[in-house]
Amino acid sequence: WHCKLSLAQEDQKRISQIERDNKKLIENLAAIQRGPARVDCWNECLHRRSKSDKQNRKIMTITVENHGLLKKLDNSKPTYDQKKFEMEWQARNLVIKPTNLFSLAEHEAF
């Protein structure tokens, strides 16, 4: 008898706990239906989304700045005379070539 009585008491306690929880839930549901709309659970993903939005804005700002710099580069004129540069480069190459030929001839002799 004693075991059956204690099992019945435990079952009764569990049932009464479930009934109390159900009563609280019903009261909460009734309060939600009666009252104004409230948010009781905030989505944490919104914070992450705002961080990515901030990164996207920063990337867009950099992209706009880069396009501005590209336009400046496209519209700029050269600051040196290309013909003068070519003539100086060829003059330097003429001086370098004979010394290279001389050093090659020395290596072949040894």
PDB file of C-alpha atoms in Angstrom:
ATOM      1  CA  TRP A   1       0.000   0.000   0.000  1.00  0.00           C
ATOM      2  CA  HIS A   2       2.700   2.439   0.939  1.00  0.00           C
ATOM      3  CA  CYS A   3       4.371   2.347  -2.533  1.00  0.00           C
ATOM      4  CA  LYS A   4       1.066   2.757  -4.318  1.00  0.00           C
ATOM      5  CA  LEU A   5       0.124   5.652  -2.062  1.00  0.00           C
ATOM      6  CA  SER A   6       3.393   7.519  -2.640  1.00  0.00           C
ATOM      7  CA  LEU A   7       3.106   7.027  -6.443  1.00  0.00           C
ATOM      8  CA  ALA A   8      -0.439   8.355  -6.327  1.00  0.00           C
ATOM      9  CA  GLN A   9       0.744  11.370  -4.290  1.00  0.00           C
ATOM     10  CA  GLU A  10       3.558  12.090  -6.764  1.00  0.00           C
ATOM     11  CA  ASP A  11       1.121  11.847  -9.653  1.00  0.00           C
ATOM     12  CA  GLN A  12      -1.251  14.224  -7.851  1.00  0.00           C
ATOM     13  CA  LYS A  13       1.593  16.725  -7.267  1.00  0.00           C
ATOM     14  CA  ARG A  14       2.655  16.538 -10.918  1.00  0.00           C
ATOM     15  CA  ILE A  15      -0.916  16.993 -12.126  1.00  0.00           C
ATOM     16  CA  SER A  16      -1.480  19.982  -9.824  1.00  0.00           C
ATOM     17  CA  GLN A  17       1.796  21.572 -11.051  1.00  0.00           C
ATOM     18  CA  ILE A  18       0.688  21.106 -14.670  1.00  0.00           C
ATOM     19  CA  GLU A  19      -2.685  22.653 -13.870  1.00  0.00           C
ATOM     20  CA  ARG A  20      -0.996  25.685 -12.239  1.00  0.00           C
ATOM     21  CA  ASP A  21       1.271  26.145 -15.268  1.00  0.00           C
ATOM     22  CA  ASN A  22      -1.705  25.856 -17.627  1.00  0.00           C
ATOM     23  CA  LYS A  23      -3.611  28.441 -15.591  1.00  0.00           C
ATOM     24  CA  LYS A  24      -0.650  30.875 -15.812  1.00  0.00           C
ATOM     25  CA  LEU A  25      -0.417  30.342 -19.567  1.00  0.00           C
ATOM     26  CA  ILE A  26      -4.141  30.974 -20.023  1.00  0.00           C
ATOM     27  CA  GLU A  27      -3.890  34.178 -17.977  1.00  0.00           C
ATOM     28  CA  ASN A  28      -0.912  35.351 -20.049  1.00  0.00           C
ATOM     29  CA  LEU A  29      -2.734  34.583 -23.311  1.00  0.00           C
ATOM     30  CA  ALA A  30      -5.801  36.468 -22.113  1.00  0.00           C
ATOM     31  CA  ALA A  31      -3.651  39.473 -21.129  1.00  0.00           C
ATOM     32  CA  ILE A  32      -1.969  39.433 -24.549  1.00  0.00           C
ATOM     33  CA  GLN A  33      -5.311  39.380 -26.346  1.00  0.00           C
ATOM     34  CA  ARG A  34      -6.742  42.194 -24.212  1.00  0.00           C
ATOM     35  CA  GLY A  35      -3.766  44.524 -24.085  1.00  0.00           C
ATOM     36  CA  PRO A  36      -1.821  46.485 -26.697  1.00  0.00           C
ATOM     37  CA  ALA A  37       0.719  44.773 -28.902  1.00  0.00           C
ATOM     38  CA  ARG A  38       4.102  44.335 -27.233  1.00  0.00           C
ATOM     39  CA  VAL A  39       7.315  42.711 -28.317  1.00  0.00           C
ATOM     40  CA  ASP A  40       8.496  40.240 -25.727  1.00  0.00           C
ATOM     41  CA  CYS A  41      11.296  38.686 -27.785  1.00  0.00           C
ATOM     42  CA  TRP A  42      13.715  40.848 -29.723  1.00  0.00           C
ATOM     43  CA  ASN A  43      15.517  39.393 -32.696  1.00  0.00           C
ATOM     44  CA  GLU A  44      19.256  39.556 -31.988  1.00  0.00           C
ATOM     45  CA  CYS A  45      20.076  39.278 -35.713  1.00  0.00           C
ATOM     46  CA  LEU A  46      19.120  42.933 -36.173  1.00  0.00           C
ATOM     47  CA  HIS A  47      22.328  43.998 -34.425  1.00  0.00           C
ATOM     48  CA  ARG A  48      24.407  41.879 -36.781  1.00  0.00           C
ATOM     49  CA  ARG A  49      22.504  43.249 -39.743  1.00  0.00           C
ATOM     50  CA  SER A  50      23.217  46.833 -38.686  1.00  0.00           C
ATOM     51  CA  LYS A  51      26.929  45.988 -38.451  1.00  0.00           C
ATOM     52  CA  SER A  52      26.922  44.616 -41.988  1.00  0.00           C
ATOM     53  CA  ASP A  53      24.995  47.699 -43.156  1.00  0.00           C
ATOM     54  CA  LYS A  54      27.712  49.875 -41.634  1.00  0.00           C
ATOM     55  CA  GLN A  55      30.379  47.850 -43.444  1.00  0.00           C
ATOM     56  CA  ASN A  56      28.445  48.129 -46.723  1.00  0.00           C
ATOM     57  CA  ARG A  57      28.194  51.918 -46.328  1.00  0.00           C
ATOM     58  CA  LYS A  58      31.938  52.096 -45.684  1.00  0.00           C
ATOM     59  CA  ILE A  59      32.652  49.978 -48.769  1.00  0.00           C
ATOM     60  CA  MET A  60      30.362  52.166 -50.880  1.00  0.00           C
ATOM     61  CA  THR A  61      32.120  55.324 -49.623  1.00  0.00           C
ATOM     62  CA  ILE A  62      35.509  53.871 -50.551  1.00  0.00           C
ATOM     63  CA  THR A  63      34.190  52.810 -53.965  1.00  0.00           C
ATOM     64  CA  VAL A  64      32.876  56.314 -54.687  1.00  0.00           C
ATOM     65  CA  GLU A  65      36.226  57.816 -53.644  1.00  0.00           C
ATOM     66  CA  ASN A  66      38.067  55.333 -55.873  1.00  0.00           C
ATOM     67  CA  HIS A  67      35.874  56.249 -58.858  1.00  0.00           C
ATOM     68  CA  GLY A  68      36.642  59.925 -58.242  1.00  0.00           C
ATOM     69  CA  LEU A  69      40.377  59.211 -58.174  1.00  0.00           C
ATOM     70  CA  LEU A  70      40.076  57.136 -61.352  1.00  0.00           C
ATOM     71  CA  LYS A  71      38.365  60.049 -63.139  1.00  0.00           C
ATOM     72  CA  LYS A  72      41.163  62.383 -62.003  1.00  0.00           C
ATOM     73  CA  LEU A  73      43.775  59.973 -63.335  1.00  0.00           C
ATOM     74  CA  ASP A  74      41.962  59.566 -66.635  1.00  0.00           C
ATOM     75  CA  ASN A  75      41.678  63.331 -67.112  1.00  0.00           C
ATOM     76  CA  SER A  76      45.273  64.128 -66.127  1.00  0.00           C
ATOM     77  CA  LYS A  77      47.884  65.107 -68.684  1.00  0.00           C
ATOM     78  CA  PRO A  78      51.463  63.782 -68.675  1.00  0.00           C
ATOM     79  CA  THR A  79      53.995  66.037 -66.931  1.00  0.00           C
ATOM     80  CA  TYR A  80      57.023  65.024 -68.999  1.00  0.00           C
ATOM     81  CA  ASP A  81      57.859  65.186 -72.679  1.00  0.00           C
ATOM     82  CA  GLN A  82      57.651  61.680 -74.092  1.00  0.00           C
ATOM     83  CA  LYS A  83      59.945  62.370 -77.059  1.00  0.00           C
ATOM     84  CA  LYS A  84      62.654  63.800 -74.776  1.00  0.00           C
ATOM     85  CA  PHE A  85      62.318  60.774 -72.470  1.00  0.00           C
ATOM     86  CA  GLU A  86      62.682  58.339 -75.426  1.00  0.00           C
ATOM     87  CA  MET A  87      65.795  60.140 -76.717  1.00  0.00           C
ATOM     88  CA  GLU A  88      67.443  60.072 -73.264  1.00  0.00           C
ATOM     89  CA  TRP A  89      66.594  56.379 -72.864  1.00  0.00           C
ATOM     90  CA  GLN A  90      68.111  55.500 -76.249  1.00  0.00           C
ATOM     91  CA  ALA A  91      71.242  57.539 -75.445  1.00  0.00           C
ATOM     92  CA  ARG A  92      71.682  55.598 -72.185  1.00  0.00           C
ATOM     93  CA  ASN A  93      71.215  52.270 -73.973  1.00  0.00           C
ATOM     94  CA  LEU A  94      73.900  53.174 -76.532  1.00  0.00           C
ATOM     95  CA  VAL A  95      76.380  53.822 -73.706  1.00  0.00           C
ATOM     96  CA  ILE A  96      75.475  50.596 -71.910  1.00  0.00           C
ATOM     97  CA  LYS A  97      75.623  48.271 -74.943  1.00  0.00           C
ATOM     98  CA  PRO A  98      79.373  48.632 -75.695  1.00  0.00           C
ATOM     99  CA  THR A  99      80.282  47.932 -72.068  1.00  0.00           C
ATOM    100  CA  ASN A 100      78.101  44.843 -72.103  1.00  0.00           C
ATOM    101  CA  LEU A 101      79.732  43.637 -75.306  1.00  0.00           C
ATOM    102  CA  PHE A 102      83.172  44.201 -73.785  1.00  0.00           C
ATOM    103  CA  SER A 103      82.327  42.240 -70.641  1.00  0.00           C
ATOM    104  CA  LEU A 104      80.885  39.391 -72.740  1.00  0.00           C
ATOM    105  CA  ALA A 105      84.080  39.261 -74.821  1.00  0.00           C
ATOM    106  CA  GLU A 106      86.184  39.046 -71.636  1.00  0.00           C
ATOM    107  CA  HIS A 107      84.089  36.132 -70.306  1.00  0.00           C
ATOM    108  CA  GLU A 108      84.412  34.252 -73.584  1.00  0.00           C
ATOM    109  CA  ALA A 109      88.227  34.718 -73.560  1.00  0.00           C
ATOM    110  CA  PHE A 110      88.586  33.045 -70.191  1.00  0.00           C
TER     111      PHE A 110
END
